[in-house]
Coordinates of C-alpha atoms in Angstrom, one line a residue:
Chain A
X61 CA 17.2 -6.3 -7.7
X62 CA 18.2 -6.9 -11.2
X63 CA 15.8 -9.7 -10.8
X64 CA 18.7 -12.5 -11.8
X65 CA 19.6 -14.9 -8.4
X66 CA 22.8 -16.1 -8.5
X67 CA 23.6 -19.0 -5.6
X68 CA 25.7 -19.7 -3.1
X69 CA 26.6 -16.5 -2.7
X70 CA 30.1 -17.5 -1.4
X71 CA 31.8 -21.3 -1.9
X72 CA 34.6 -21.5 -0.4
X73 CA 36.6 -25.2 -1.5
X74 CA 40.2 -26.7 -1.8
X75 CA 42.5 -27.6 -5.5
X76 CA 41.7 -30.0 -7.2
X77 CA 37.8 -29.8 -6.3
X78 CA 35.1 -28.9 -8.8
X79 CA 32.2 -26.5 -8.0
X80 CA 28.8 -25.3 -9.9
X81 CA 27.2 -22.1 -9.4
X82 CA 23.7 -21.7 -10.1
X83 CA 21.9 -18.9 -12.2
X84 CA 18.1 -17.6 -12.6
X85 CA 18.4 -15.1 -15.3
X86 CA 15.0 -12.5 -15.2
X87 CA 11.9 -13.7 -16.0
X88 CA 11.5 -14.1 -20.2
X89 CA 15.2 -12.8 -20.9
X90 CA 16.8 -15.6 -22.9
X91 CA 20.4 -14.9 -22.3
X92 CA 22.4 -15.9 -19.7
X93 CA 26.2 -14.4 -19.4
X94 CA 28.9 -15.2 -17.4
X95 CA 31.5 -13.3 -16.3
X96 CA 35.1 -13.6 -14.2
X97 CA 36.4 -11.1 -11.4
X98 CA 39.4 -11.3 -10.6
X99 CA 41.6 -8.4 -8.8
X100 CA 44.7 -9.0 -11.5
X101 CA 42.2 -9.5 -14.7
X102 CA 39.7 -7.4 -13.7
X103 CA 35.6 -8.4 -15.4
X104 CA 36.2 -10.3 -18.2
X105 CA 34.1 -12.3 -20.2
X106 CA 33.4 -15.8 -20.2
X107 CA 30.1 -17.7 -22.0
X108 CA 27.2 -16.2 -23.5
X109 CA 23.7 -18.8 -23.9
X110 CA 21.0 -17.7 -26.1
X111 CA 17.5 -19.7 -25.2
X112 CA 19.8 -23.0 -24.2
X113 CA 22.1 -22.8 -27.2
X114 CA 26.0 -22.0 -26.4
X115 CA 26.1 -18.4 -28.2
X116 CA 29.6 -16.5 -27.8
X117 CA 33.2 -17.7 -25.9
X118 CA 34.6 -15.7 -24.6
X119 CA 38.5 -15.9 -22.3
X120 CA 37.1 -18.7 -20.5
X121 CA 39.1 -22.5 -19.3
X122 CA 39.0 -25.8 -20.3
X123 CA 38.0 -26.7 -17.2
X124 CA 35.2 -24.3 -17.0
X125 CA 32.4 -25.4 -19.0
X126 CA 28.9 -23.9 -18.7
X127 CA 25.4 -25.0 -20.1
X128 CA 20.9 -23.3 -20.2
X129 CA 18.6 -25.6 -18.7
X130 CA 15.1 -25.5 -20.6
X131 CA 14.2 -22.8 -17.9
X132 CA 16.7 -21.2 -18.6
X133 CA 18.4 -20.9 -16.0
X134 CA 22.1 -21.4 -16.0
X135 CA 25.2 -23.8 -14.3
X136 CA 28.8 -23.2 -14.8
X137 CA 30.9 -26.1 -13.5
X138 CA 34.7 -25.2 -12.3
X139 CA 36.5 -28.0 -12.4
X140 CA 40.6 -29.1 -11.5
X141 CA 40.2 -25.8 -9.5
X142 CA 43.1 -23.8 -9.0
X143 CA 44.1 -20.8 -6.2
X144 CA 43.6 -18.4 -9.3
X145 CA 40.7 -19.5 -10.2
X146 CA 39.5 -17.2 -7.0
X147 CA 37.1 -14.7 -7.4
X148 CA 33.7 -13.7 -8.3
X149 CA 31.9 -15.1 -11.3
X150 CA 29.3 -12.6 -12.2
X151 CA 25.6 -14.1 -13.7
X152 CA 24.4 -11.3 -16.1
X153 CA 21.0 -11.7 -18.7
X154 CA 19.5 -10.3 -21.3
X155 CA 16.6 -10.6 -23.9
X156 CA 18.1 -10.4 -26.8
X157 CA 21.3 -12.4 -28.2
X158 CA 23.6 -8.5 -28.7
X159 CA 24.1 -5.4 -27.0
X160 CA 21.0 -3.2 -27.8
X161 CA 19.3 -4.0 -24.6
X162 CA 20.6 -3.7 -21.5
X163 CA 22.7 -6.9 -19.0
X164 CA 21.5 -7.1 -16.2
X165 CA 24.0 -8.2 -13.0
X166 CA 23.4 -10.5 -10.2
X167 CA 24.9 -9.7 -6.9
X168 CA 27.5 -12.8 -8.2
X169 CA 29.5 -15.7 -6.2
X170 CA 32.5 -15.1 -4.8
X171 CA 35.0 -18.6 -5.2
X172 CA 37.8 -18.7 -2.6
X173 CA 40.0 -21.9 -3.6
X174 CA 42.6 -22.8 -0.6
Chain B
X296 CA 40.5 -6.3 -30.7
X297 CA 37.9 -3.9 -28.7
X298 CA 39.7 -2.4 -25.3
X299 CA 38.8 -0.6 -22.7
X300 CA 41.5 2.1 -20.4
X301 CA 40.6 4.2 -17.9
X302 CA 43.5 5.2 -16.6
X303 CA 42.6 6.3 -13.0
X304 CA 42.0 3.6 -10.4
X305 CA 41.6 5.7 -7.9
X306 CA 39.6 9.1 -7.2
X307 CA 38.6 11.1 -4.2
X308 CA 36.4 14.3 -4.6
X309 CA 34.9 16.0 -1.4
X310 CA 31.2 15.9 -1.8
X311 CA 29.3 18.5 -2.9
X312 CA 32.2 18.9 -5.5
X313 CA 31.9 17.5 -9.4
X314 CA 32.9 14.5 -11.2
X315 CA 34.8 13.3 -14.3
X316 CA 35.7 9.7 -14.7
X317 CA 37.9 8.7 -17.7
X318 CA 36.9 5.7 -20.4
X319 CA 39.0 5.4 -23.8
X320 CA 38.3 2.8 -25.5
X321 CA 39.9 1.4 -29.1
X322 CA 37.4 0.1 -31.8
X323 CA 37.5 0.2 -35.6
X324 CA 33.3 1.1 -35.9
X325 CA 31.1 2.5 -33.6
X326 CA 31.1 0.7 -30.5
X327 CA 28.5 0.6 -28.2
X328 CA 29.6 1.9 -24.9
X329 CA 28.3 1.6 -22.0
X330 CA 29.2 2.9 -18.7
X331 CA 28.3 0.4 -15.0
X332 CA 28.7 0.9 -10.9
X333 CA 29.3 -1.7 -8.4
X334 CA 29.0 -0.9 -4.9
X335 CA 30.3 -2.9 -2.5
X336 CA 28.6 -6.3 -2.4
X337 CA 26.5 -6.2 -5.1
X338 CA 26.6 -6.9 -8.5
X339 CA 27.1 -4.1 -11.6
X340 CA 24.1 -1.7 -12.1
X341 CA 23.7 -0.4 -15.3
X342 CA 24.7 4.1 -15.6
X343 CA 23.9 4.3 -19.1
X344 CA 24.7 3.5 -22.6
X345 CA 25.6 5.4 -26.1
X346 CA 25.0 2.9 -29.9
X347 CA 24.5 6.0 -31.4
X348 CA 22.5 9.4 -31.9
X349 CA 23.2 12.7 -29.3
X350 CA 26.5 12.4 -27.9
X351 CA 25.8 13.6 -25.1
X352 CA 24.0 10.5 -23.1
X353 CA 22.2 11.0 -19.2
X354 CA 21.7 7.6 -17.0
X355 CA 20.5 7.2 -13.8
X356 CA 21.8 8.4 -10.8
X357 CA 22.1 12.5 -12.6
X358 CA 25.0 11.4 -14.6
X359 CA 25.7 12.1 -17.8
X360 CA 28.4 11.0 -20.4
X361 CA 29.7 12.8 -23.3
X362 CA 31.0 10.2 -26.3
X363 CA 33.6 11.9 -28.1
X364 CA 34.8 9.5 -31.7
X365 CA 37.8 12.1 -32.5
X366 CA 39.6 11.4 -28.9
X367 CA 38.1 7.8 -29.0
X368 CA 36.3 9.4 -25.3
X369 CA 33.1 8.6 -23.0
X370 CA 34.3 10.1 -20.0
X371 CA 31.7 10.0 -17.2
X372 CA 29.8 12.7 -14.7
X373 CA 28.5 14.3 -12.6
X374 CA 28.0 17.8 -11.7
X375 CA 27.6 17.1 -7.9
X376 CA 28.9 13.8 -6.3
X377 CA 26.7 12.5 -3.3
X378 CA 28.0 9.9 -0.7
X379 CA 26.9 7.4 -1.2
X380 CA 28.1 7.6 -5.2
X381 CA 31.2 5.8 -3.2
X382 CA 31.6 2.9 -5.5
X383 CA 33.8 1.5 -8.3
X384 CA 33.1 2.3 -11.4
X385 CA 33.7 0.2 -15.3
X386 CA 33.0 1.4 -18.6
X387 CA 32.9 -0.9 -20.6
X388 CA 33.3 -1.1 -24.6
X389 CA 30.6 -3.9 -27.1
X390 CA 30.2 -4.5 -31.0
X391 CA 27.0 -5.6 -32.3
X392 CA 27.7 -8.7 -31.0
X393 CA 27.4 -10.0 -27.6
X394 CA 30.0 -9.5 -24.6
X395 CA 31.0 -6.4 -23.3
X396 CA 34.6 -5.2 -22.7
X397 CA 35.3 -4.3 -19.1
X398 CA 37.8 -1.7 -18.2
X399 CA 39.8 -2.2 -15.1
X400 CA 37.6 0.5 -13.4
X401 CA 38.3 3.9 -11.0
X402 CA 37.5 2.7 -7.4
X403 CA 35.4 6.3 -6.8
X404 CA 35.7 7.7 -2.8
X405 CA 33.7 10.6 -1.6
X406 CA 34.8 13.2 1.4
X407 CA 33.0 14.7 3.7

């Protein structure tokens, strides 16, 4: 158990809908990262927040957005869902901004868009 | 741009045999290098990491990796594989910034 929790574990929704994925980082970790894992694209970095502020963006679509709240939990919002958005979404947390300390990954949320 | 290549999509080894998983990276400076393991239905767990110093890095579960700058490689090794090592293995590279750039992964099957 990494100490990072993600809810829900599974999510099935229809095209065009909007969903919210939630992540609670390890106690004390200030950085939250979101990654998408799909069969064709592999594991891709989406976005990073550090202590409530967006710090870095990766291959995140404009239909996707995220935020980190004062209690440091984070939400990833996916809207106007398409079939290709079906994937496993991971959240990871770290004590720092950079890579010198380990990123701890949650178990993921499996999103299925039908 | 930094990138990671894991040439082997699938590898099958017998239990007790040695293992080497290949990873090649492309990056201008000395990268931060990582190996993660993903068991079915689980998140990713860090096996080991390299930032600088000794090029042979020891990790958890008996794994080690060697950084070879001349070959741009960071191969993962284990002298004797156990059935519980069957999983997906990911090599990743990062700079001093923020995010990890993952390879496509290598699926390890362990046969009796």
